[in-house]
Amino acid sequence: MAEQRIHFIGGGQMAEAIIRAIIANQTASARSITVADINEERIRLLNEKYGILTDIRQEVALSEADLIIIAVRPQDNLTEVGQLVHEYAGKNSAVISIVAGVTIEQLASYIGGDRAIIRVIPNTLTDTGLGYSGVALNAHATKEQVDVFLNGFGKVQYLDESLIDTFTGYGVAGPNYVYYFIESLADAGVLAGLPREQAWQVALENVEGAVAMLRQTKLHPRQLLDINNSPGGVGIHGLYELNNSDFAAGLQRSVLAAVKRTAELGKDRP
Ligand SMILES: NC(=O)C1=CN([C@@H]2O[C@H](COP(=O)(O)OP(=O)(O)OC[C@H]3O[C@@H](n4cnc5c(N)ncnc54)[C@H](O)[C@@H]3O)[C@@H](O)[C@H]2O)C=CC1
Ligand SMILES: O=C(O)[C@@H]1CCC=N1
């Protein structure tokens, strides 16, 4: 298959993370990528760091692109972006929106519904090959159009669009909960008296090792907890206090709040 030409509208943090990953793992070459951003500084930076094409007008880039990635924020002017796509994009190109909370129906109202539209909530663990993007296709889009690109920055779960907001608050915001957990755990080690560096290394190793144990043994976490906690011992005392802190419900409430905010972002648009 000939290399796909990829045009990003919006060259912010998420676009950059995707560009860095797809160039690093040779899913795309820098010469096949163009970016438009209202902030000239971003285009200059992306050109300098990754060598992407910049000497091309947006109208031309849109007309030549196989994949058009809408990577502005939900609060940005999607009507204007949609009009540009509607006017200049080739009929057979696929439009991929990574805008949190904005539905395929809304996107179709901006760019026209008689074309391939793909709503993606992109993986943020882009440099690792781990983590999932959540993807919903409209009736004109096929997996073949987008699979290579999407697998270039992590793994992919194709979902019914009704689950994308949930996937956003749970799955794609998911690394945030883990980063925060690791930071808090390392702080606990320091609080208890370990040097920072040792506390940090132990926290990272424990998280990575716990995931490996779950995958290798295929045991339920509760079974591993049973093995790790001797009667009246250290572990069960720690867990008792964790339960008193409302840990599980607090975590679950935070996921529900993130899912709720995703839906709001789609609705509260200017
Ligand atoms: N940052 C993240 O971890 C994630 C972000 N997303 C989604 O990705 C999208 C982008 O988020 P970020 O990269 O974090 O935001 P950002 O603020 O870093 O990037 C947005 C970029 O769009 C540009 N822009 C705004 N209006 C424009 C227009 N009319 N034409 C061209 N460029 C325009 C801005 O100048 C900016 O560089 C959002 O919709 C967000 O919901 C989704 C999942 C994760
Ligand atoms: O915070 C955000 O809006 C984006 C969407 C999910 C994770 N980051």
mmCIF file of C-alpha atoms and ligand atoms in Angstrom:
data_model
loop_
_atom_site.group_PDB
_atom_site.id
_atom_site.type_symbol
_atom_site.label_atom_id
_atom_site.label_comp_id
_atom_site.label_asym_id
_atom_site.label_seq_id
_atom_site.Cartn_x
_atom_site.Cartn_y
_atom_site.Cartn_z
ATOM 1 C CA MET A 1 0.000 0.000 0.000
ATOM 2 C CA ALA A 2 1.336 3.480 -0.858
ATOM 3 C CA GLU A 3 2.224 5.591 2.147
ATOM 4 C CA GLN A 4 -0.764 7.527 3.445
ATOM 5 C CA ARG A 5 -0.530 11.311 3.507
ATOM 6 C CA ILE A 6 -1.552 12.581 6.928
ATOM 7 C CA HIS A 7 -2.678 16.134 7.673
ATOM 8 C CA PHE A 8 -3.168 17.360 11.232
ATOM 9 C CA ILE A 9 -5.372 20.362 12.014
ATOM 10 C CA GLY A 10 -4.029 21.440 15.407
ATOM 11 C CA GLY A 11 -0.414 20.679 16.282
ATOM 12 C CA GLY A 12 -0.593 20.721 20.100
ATOM 13 C CA GLN A 13 0.506 18.196 22.739
ATOM 14 C CA MET A 14 -1.528 15.225 21.539
ATOM 15 C CA ALA A 15 -0.741 15.735 17.849
ATOM 16 C CA GLU A 16 2.947 15.969 18.711
ATOM 17 C CA ALA A 17 2.853 12.765 20.778
ATOM 18 C CA ILE A 18 1.203 10.921 17.862
ATOM 19 C CA ILE A 19 3.642 12.381 15.303
ATOM 20 C CA ARG A 20 6.661 11.450 17.441
ATOM 21 C CA ALA A 21 5.428 7.843 17.802
ATOM 22 C CA ILE A 22 4.447 7.203 14.170
ATOM 23 C CA ILE A 23 7.760 8.592 12.898
ATOM 24 C CA ALA A 24 9.816 6.690 15.510
ATOM 25 C CA ASN A 25 8.254 3.324 14.659
ATOM 26 C CA GLN A 26 8.199 4.051 10.911
ATOM 27 C CA THR A 27 4.434 3.915 10.545
ATOM 28 C CA ALA A 28 4.818 7.178 8.603
ATOM 29 C CA SER A 29 7.695 9.234 7.293
ATOM 30 C CA ALA A 30 8.050 12.887 8.251
ATOM 31 C CA ARG A 31 7.641 13.832 4.556
ATOM 32 C CA SER A 32 4.127 12.349 4.529
ATOM 33 C CA ILE A 33 2.945 14.516 7.446
ATOM 34 C CA THR A 34 1.644 18.079 7.322
ATOM 35 C CA VAL A 35 0.321 20.203 10.183
ATOM 36 C CA ALA A 36 -1.763 23.369 10.337
ATOM 37 C CA ASP A 37 -1.944 25.360 13.555
ATOM 38 C CA ILE A 38 -3.098 28.902 14.247
ATOM 39 C CA ASN A 39 -0.021 29.189 16.459
ATOM 40 C CA GLU A 40 2.949 29.549 14.055
ATOM 41 C CA GLU A 41 5.328 28.692 16.862
ATOM 42 C CA ARG A 42 3.923 25.153 17.040
ATOM 43 C CA ILE A 43 4.470 24.574 13.319
ATOM 44 C CA ARG A 44 8.038 25.839 13.548
ATOM 45 C CA LEU A 45 8.741 23.599 16.530
ATOM 46 C CA LEU A 46 7.247 20.493 14.871
ATOM 47 C CA ASN A 47 9.273 21.170 11.734
ATOM 48 C CA GLU A 48 12.490 21.599 13.712
ATOM 49 C CA LYS A 49 11.976 18.582 15.964
ATOM 50 C CA TYR A 50 10.533 16.074 13.501
ATOM 51 C CA GLY A 51 11.189 17.455 10.005
ATOM 52 C CA ILE A 52 7.507 17.440 9.000
ATOM 53 C CA LEU A 53 6.481 19.367 5.880
ATOM 54 C CA THR A 54 5.592 22.999 6.495
ATOM 55 C CA ASP A 55 5.955 24.687 3.093
ATOM 56 C CA ILE A 56 2.474 23.722 1.909
ATOM 57 C CA ARG A 57 -0.829 25.626 2.075
ATOM 58 C CA GLN A 58 -3.559 24.073 4.241
ATOM 59 C CA GLU A 59 -5.969 23.922 1.266
ATOM 60 C CA VAL A 60 -3.443 21.887 -0.723
ATOM 61 C CA ALA A 61 -2.520 19.663 2.241
ATOM 62 C CA LEU A 62 -6.212 18.943 2.819
ATOM 63 C CA SER A 63 -6.869 18.095 -0.809
ATOM 64 C CA GLU A 64 -3.875 15.695 -0.933
ATOM 65 C CA ALA A 65 -4.361 13.988 2.442
ATOM 66 C CA ASP A 66 -5.587 10.410 2.853
ATOM 67 C CA LEU A 67 -6.112 10.955 6.584
ATOM 68 C CA ILE A 68 -7.148 14.269 8.120
ATOM 69 C CA ILE A 69 -6.692 14.422 11.874
ATOM 70 C CA ILE A 70 -8.727 17.027 13.756
ATOM 71 C CA ALA A 71 -6.611 17.654 16.868
ATOM 72 C CA VAL A 72 -7.912 20.969 18.210
ATOM 73 C CA ARG A 73 -9.583 21.219 21.639
ATOM 74 C CA PRO A 74 -13.352 20.842 22.100
ATOM 75 C CA GLN A 75 -13.423 24.552 23.049
ATOM 76 C CA ASP A 76 -11.782 25.628 19.751
ATOM 77 C CA ASN A 77 -13.636 26.732 16.626
ATOM 78 C CA LEU A 78 -14.755 23.405 15.209
ATOM 79 C CA THR A 79 -17.258 25.077 12.905
ATOM 80 C CA GLU A 80 -14.436 26.861 11.098
ATOM 81 C CA VAL A 81 -12.254 23.747 11.030
ATOM 82 C CA GLY A 82 -15.210 21.709 9.715
ATOM 83 C CA GLN A 83 -15.900 24.204 6.930
ATOM 84 C CA LEU A 84 -12.280 23.996 5.758
ATOM 85 C CA VAL A 85 -12.431 20.208 5.661
ATOM 86 C CA HIS A 86 -15.808 20.297 3.896
ATOM 87 C CA GLU A 87 -14.464 22.677 1.251
ATOM 88 C CA TYR A 88 -10.995 21.289 0.508
ATOM 89 C CA ALA A 89 -10.689 17.640 1.640
ATOM 90 C CA GLY A 90 -10.756 14.944 -1.024
ATOM 91 C CA LYS A 91 -13.965 12.870 -1.103
ATOM 92 C CA ASN A 92 -12.139 9.625 -0.382
ATOM 93 C CA SER A 93 -10.079 10.877 2.530
ATOM 94 C CA ALA A 94 -10.940 9.753 6.048
ATOM 95 C CA VAL A 95 -11.488 12.377 8.746
ATOM 96 C CA ILE A 96 -10.280 11.298 12.181
ATOM 97 C CA SER A 97 -11.301 13.440 15.138
ATOM 98 C CA ILE A 98 -9.441 13.047 18.435
ATOM 99 C CA VAL A 99 -11.541 15.771 20.076
ATOM 100 C CA ALA A 100 -12.806 14.506 23.442
ATOM 101 C CA GLY A 101 -16.577 14.445 23.834
ATOM 102 C CA VAL A 102 -17.530 15.574 20.308
ATOM 103 C CA THR A 103 -19.789 13.011 18.606
ATOM 104 C CA ILE A 104 -19.730 11.701 15.041
ATOM 105 C CA GLU A 105 -23.122 13.366 14.536
ATOM 106 C CA GLN A 106 -21.700 16.738 15.603
ATOM 107 C CA LEU A 107 -18.653 16.228 13.391
ATOM 108 C CA ALA A 108 -20.896 15.362 10.447
ATOM 109 C CA SER A 109 -22.816 18.600 10.971
ATOM 110 C CA TYR A 110 -19.531 20.539 10.542
ATOM 111 C CA ILE A 111 -17.866 18.600 7.731
ATOM 112 C CA GLY A 112 -20.746 16.800 6.004
ATOM 113 C CA GLY A 113 -21.969 13.295 6.816
ATOM 114 C CA ASP A 114 -21.454 11.597 3.452
ATOM 115 C CA ARG A 115 -17.818 10.746 4.076
ATOM 116 C CA ALA A 116 -15.675 8.542 6.317
ATOM 117 C CA ILE A 117 -15.600 9.977 9.836
ATOM 118 C CA ILE A 118 -13.733 8.229 12.624
ATOM 119 C CA ARG A 119 -13.988 9.301 16.232
ATOM 120 C CA VAL A 120 -10.866 8.368 18.159
ATOM 121 C CA ILE A 121 -9.953 8.929 21.748
ATOM 122 C CA PRO A 122 -6.223 8.512 21.430
ATOM 123 C CA ASN A 123 -3.920 6.502 23.600
ATOM 124 C CA THR A 124 -1.523 8.725 25.544
ATOM 125 C CA LEU A 125 1.148 6.055 26.225
ATOM 126 C CA THR A 126 2.217 6.764 22.666
ATOM 127 C CA ASP A 127 5.971 6.179 22.966
ATOM 128 C CA THR A 128 5.656 2.739 24.564
ATOM 129 C CA GLY A 129 3.552 0.630 22.196
ATOM 130 C CA LEU A 130 1.311 -0.047 25.205
ATOM 131 C CA GLY A 131 -2.150 1.379 25.894
ATOM 132 C CA TYR A 132 -5.334 1.563 23.861
ATOM 133 C CA SER A 133 -7.023 4.127 21.669
ATOM 134 C CA GLY A 134 -10.836 3.856 21.559
ATOM 135 C CA VAL A 135 -12.251 4.064 18.043
ATOM 136 C CA ALA A 136 -15.749 4.394 16.554
ATOM 137 C CA LEU A 137 -16.396 4.432 12.790
ATOM 138 C CA ASN A 138 -19.307 5.927 10.892
ATOM 139 C CA ALA A 139 -21.020 3.931 8.126
ATOM 140 C CA HIS A 140 -18.662 5.248 5.395
ATOM 141 C CA ALA A 141 -15.428 4.389 7.225
ATOM 142 C CA THR A 142 -13.539 1.089 7.282
ATOM 143 C CA LYS A 143 -10.953 -0.270 9.705
ATOM 144 C CA GLU A 144 -8.544 -0.770 6.779
ATOM 145 C CA GLN A 145 -8.416 3.018 6.206
ATOM 146 C CA VAL A 146 -7.180 3.766 9.705
ATOM 147 C CA ASP A 147 -5.736 0.609 11.263
ATOM 148 C CA VAL A 148 -2.082 1.157 10.309
ATOM 149 C CA PHE A 149 -2.122 4.782 11.472
ATOM 150 C CA LEU A 150 -3.904 4.027 14.763
ATOM 151 C CA ASN A 151 -1.649 1.090 15.627
ATOM 152 C CA GLY A 152 1.312 3.419 15.138
ATOM 153 C CA PHE A 153 0.753 4.980 18.557
ATOM 154 C CA GLY A 154 -0.444 2.063 20.684
ATOM 155 C CA LYS A 155 -3.115 -0.591 20.458
ATOM 156 C CA VAL A 156 -6.700 -0.159 19.295
ATOM 157 C CA GLN A 157 -10.120 -1.094 20.630
ATOM 158 C CA TYR A 158 -12.978 -0.604 18.158
ATOM 159 C CA LEU A 159 -16.101 0.305 20.115
ATOM 160 C CA ASP A 160 -19.681 1.310 19.642
ATOM 161 C CA GLU A 161 -19.767 5.101 19.801
ATOM 162 C CA SER A 162 -22.048 4.953 22.853
ATOM 163 C CA LEU A 163 -19.018 3.690 24.839
ATOM 164 C CA ILE A 164 -16.468 6.286 23.711
ATOM 165 C CA ASP A 165 -17.146 8.810 26.515
ATOM 166 C CA THR A 166 -16.756 6.037 29.074
ATOM 167 C CA PHE A 167 -13.580 4.853 27.371
ATOM 168 C CA THR A 168 -12.262 8.428 27.524
ATOM 169 C CA GLY A 169 -12.743 8.911 31.274
ATOM 170 C CA TYR A 170 -11.733 5.344 32.175
ATOM 171 C CA GLY A 171 -9.224 4.180 29.569
ATOM 172 C CA VAL A 172 -7.513 7.176 28.041
ATOM 173 C CA ALA A 173 -7.494 9.209 31.268
ATOM 174 C CA GLY A 174 -6.362 5.929 32.900
ATOM 175 C CA PRO A 175 -2.596 6.578 32.954
ATOM 176 C CA ASN A 176 -3.335 9.704 35.027
ATOM 177 C CA TYR A 177 -4.744 7.581 37.853
ATOM 178 C CA VAL A 178 -1.701 5.304 37.678
ATOM 179 C CA TYR A 179 0.814 8.204 37.593
ATOM 180 C CA TYR A 180 -0.881 9.712 40.631
ATOM 181 C CA PHE A 181 -0.958 6.365 42.446
ATOM 182 C CA ILE A 182 2.767 5.842 41.839
ATOM 183 C CA GLU A 183 3.596 9.370 43.021
ATOM 184 C CA SER A 184 1.500 8.899 46.160
ATOM 185 C CA LEU A 185 3.036 5.482 46.833
ATOM 186 C CA ALA A 186 6.584 6.822 46.530
ATOM 187 C CA ASP A 187 5.645 9.668 48.887
ATOM 188 C CA ALA A 188 4.408 7.067 51.355
ATOM 189 C CA GLY A 189 7.796 5.378 51.254
ATOM 190 C CA VAL A 190 9.510 8.703 51.929
ATOM 191 C CA LEU A 191 7.025 9.494 54.693
ATOM 192 C CA ALA A 192 7.904 6.189 56.304
ATOM 193 C CA GLY A 193 11.630 6.984 56.085
ATOM 194 C CA LEU A 194 13.032 5.555 52.826
ATOM 195 C CA PRO A 195 15.311 7.755 50.691
ATOM 196 C CA ARG A 196 13.374 9.221 47.717
ATOM 197 C CA GLU A 197 15.287 7.333 45.024
ATOM 198 C CA GLN A 198 14.802 3.962 46.696
ATOM 199 C CA ALA A 199 11.121 4.641 47.339
ATOM 200 C CA TRP A 200 10.711 5.617 43.675
ATOM 201 C CA GLN A 201 12.450 2.510 42.289
ATOM 202 C CA VAL A 202 10.428 0.212 44.545
ATOM 203 C CA ALA A 203 7.145 1.877 43.543
ATOM 204 C CA LEU A 204 7.896 1.484 39.811
ATOM 205 C CA GLU A 205 9.062 -2.113 40.211
ATOM 206 C CA ASN A 206 6.009 -3.035 42.297
ATOM 207 C CA VAL A 207 3.568 -1.638 39.725
ATOM 208 C CA GLU A 208 5.335 -3.309 36.791
ATOM 209 C CA GLY A 209 5.765 -6.578 38.705
ATOM 210 C CA ALA A 210 2.147 -6.645 39.910
ATOM 211 C CA VAL A 211 0.919 -6.310 36.303
ATOM 212 C CA ALA A 212 3.314 -9.069 35.200
ATOM 213 C CA MET A 213 2.076 -11.347 38.029
ATOM 214 C CA LEU A 214 -1.557 -10.778 37.036
ATOM 215 C CA ARG A 215 -0.786 -11.528 33.384
ATOM 216 C CA GLN A 216 1.449 -14.552 34.044
ATOM 217 C CA THR A 217 -0.570 -16.283 36.778
ATOM 218 C CA LYS A 218 -3.976 -15.259 35.364
ATOM 219 C CA LEU A 219 -5.095 -15.107 38.998
ATOM 220 C CA HIS A 220 -7.658 -12.570 40.208
ATOM 221 C CA PRO A 221 -6.127 -9.719 42.281
ATOM 222 C CA ARG A 222 -8.055 -11.006 45.291
ATOM 223 C CA GLN A 223 -6.252 -14.369 45.015
ATOM 224 C CA LEU A 224 -2.849 -12.665 44.918
ATOM 225 C CA LEU A 225 -3.901 -10.488 47.860
ATOM 226 C CA ASP A 226 -4.730 -13.643 49.830
ATOM 227 C CA ILE A 227 -1.274 -15.067 49.132
ATOM 228 C CA ASN A 228 0.453 -11.777 50.082
ATOM 229 C CA ASN A 229 -1.353 -11.200 53.389
ATOM 230 C CA SER A 230 -0.516 -13.477 56.308
ATOM 231 C CA PRO A 231 -3.054 -13.690 59.172
ATOM 232 C CA GLY A 232 -2.788 -10.706 61.509
ATOM 233 C CA GLY A 233 0.246 -9.548 59.503
ATOM 234 C CA VAL A 234 1.635 -6.462 57.843
ATOM 235 C CA GLY A 235 -0.274 -6.500 54.561
ATOM 236 C CA ILE A 236 -3.774 -6.913 55.973
ATOM 237 C CA HIS A 237 -3.171 -4.056 58.441
ATOM 238 C CA GLY A 238 -2.162 -1.807 55.548
ATOM 239 C CA LEU A 239 -5.201 -2.835 53.511
ATOM 240 C CA TYR A 240 -7.533 -2.247 56.455
ATOM 241 C CA GLU A 241 -6.395 1.383 56.617
ATOM 242 C CA LEU A 242 -6.676 1.741 52.821
ATOM 243 C CA ASN A 243 -10.285 0.548 53.046
ATOM 244 C CA ASN A 244 -10.935 3.123 55.778
ATOM 245 C CA SER A 245 -9.745 5.835 53.371
ATOM 246 C CA ASP A 246 -12.538 4.980 50.894
ATOM 247 C CA PHE A 247 -9.809 4.234 48.350
ATOM 248 C CA ALA A 248 -11.830 2.071 45.943
ATOM 249 C CA ALA A 249 -14.915 4.304 45.938
ATOM 250 C CA GLY A 250 -12.730 7.430 45.645
ATOM 251 C CA LEU A 251 -11.019 6.005 42.573
ATOM 252 C CA GLN A 252 -14.325 4.930 41.086
ATOM 253 C CA ARG A 253 -15.871 8.357 41.723
ATOM 254 C CA SER A 254 -12.938 10.005 39.954
ATOM 255 C CA VAL A 255 -13.493 7.822 36.854
ATOM 256 C CA LEU A 256 -17.222 8.684 36.866
ATOM 257 C CA ALA A 257 -16.351 12.404 37.138
ATOM 258 C CA ALA A 258 -13.983 12.111 34.144
ATOM 259 C CA VAL A 259 -16.645 10.303 32.081
ATOM 260 C CA LYS A 260 -19.210 12.988 32.998
ATOM 261 C CA ARG A 261 -16.784 15.759 32.016
ATOM 262 C CA THR A 262 -16.191 14.091 28.635
ATOM 263 C CA ALA A 263 -19.897 14.298 27.812
ATOM 264 C CA GLU A 264 -20.003 17.930 29.022
ATOM 265 C CA LEU A 265 -17.110 18.883 26.712
ATOM 266 C CA GLY A 266 -19.177 17.758 23.739
ATOM 267 C CA LYS A 267 -22.272 19.655 24.887
ATOM 268 C CA ASP A 268 -20.751 22.930 26.174
ATOM 269 C CA ARG A 269 -19.245 23.845 22.843
ATOM 270 C CA PRO A 270 -19.312 27.468 21.590
HETATM 271 N N1 LIG B 1 -3.611 15.828 25.776
HETATM 272 C C1 LIG B 1 -4.127 14.621 25.933
HETATM 273 O O1 LIG B 1 -3.630 13.790 26.709
HETATM 274 C C2 LIG B 1 -5.327 14.193 25.147
HETATM 275 C C3 LIG B 1 -5.980 15.065 24.304
HETATM 276 N N2 LIG B 1 -7.070 14.637 23.596
HETATM 277 C C4 LIG B 1 -7.754 15.546 22.695
HETATM 278 O O2 LIG B 1 -6.813 16.058 21.773
HETATM 279 C C5 LIG B 1 -7.186 17.383 21.405
HETATM 280 C C6 LIG B 1 -5.974 18.289 21.524
HETATM 281 O O3 LIG B 1 -5.558 18.306 22.889
HETATM 282 P P1 LIG B 1 -4.123 18.853 23.275
HETATM 283 O O4 LIG B 1 -3.158 18.485 22.217
HETATM 284 O O5 LIG B 1 -3.883 18.434 24.683
HETATM 285 O O6 LIG B 1 -4.399 20.426 23.238
HETATM 286 P P2 LIG B 1 -3.400 21.605 22.814
HETATM 287 O O7 LIG B 1 -4.014 22.864 23.328
HETATM 288 O O8 LIG B 1 -2.000 21.261 23.202
HETATM 289 O O9 LIG B 1 -3.466 21.590 21.208
HETATM 290 C C7 LIG B 1 -4.478 22.163 20.446
HETATM 291 C C8 LIG B 1 -3.806 22.892 19.287
HETATM 292 O O10 LIG B 1 -4.803 23.299 18.347
HETATM 293 C C9 LIG B 1 -4.426 24.571 17.845
HETATM 294 N N3 LIG B 1 -5.625 25.177 17.259
HETATM 295 C C10 LIG B 1 -6.691 25.732 17.895
HETATM 296 N N4 LIG B 1 -7.597 26.165 17.003
HETATM 297 C C11 LIG B 1 -7.119 25.853 15.769
HETATM 298 C C12 LIG B 1 -7.602 26.042 14.437
HETATM 299 N N5 LIG B 1 -8.784 26.630 14.201
HETATM 300 N N6 LIG B 1 -6.839 25.599 13.393
HETATM 301 C C13 LIG B 1 -5.631 25.006 13.621
HETATM 302 N N7 LIG B 1 -5.115 24.820 14.870
HETATM 303 C C14 LIG B 1 -5.848 25.242 15.917
HETATM 304 C C15 LIG B 1 -3.849 25.291 19.041
HETATM 305 O O11 LIG B 1 -3.051 26.404 18.662
HETATM 306 C C16 LIG B 1 -3.066 24.165 19.710
HETATM 307 O O12 LIG B 1 -1.713 24.121 19.261
HETATM 308 C C17 LIG B 1 -8.327 17.805 22.330
HETATM 309 O O13 LIG B 1 -9.525 17.795 21.610
HETATM 310 C C18 LIG B 1 -8.340 16.747 23.417
HETATM 311 O O14 LIG B 1 -9.650 16.469 23.842
HETATM 312 C C19 LIG B 1 -7.524 13.360 23.668
HETATM 313 C C20 LIG B 1 -6.905 12.445 24.477
HETATM 314 C C21 LIG B 1 -5.779 12.787 25.295
HETATM 315 O O1 LIG B 2 -7.852 15.735 29.718
HETATM 316 C C1 LIG B 2 -8.321 15.620 28.580
HETATM 317 O O2 LIG B 2 -9.228 16.370 28.195
HETATM 318 C C2 LIG B 2 -7.814 14.522 27.671
HETATM 319 C C3 LIG B 2 -8.905 13.574 27.318
HETATM 320 C C4 LIG B 2 -8.621 12.313 28.089
HETATM 321 C C5 LIG B 2 -7.310 12.506 28.637
HETATM 322 N N1 LIG B 2 -6.861 13.697 28.354
#
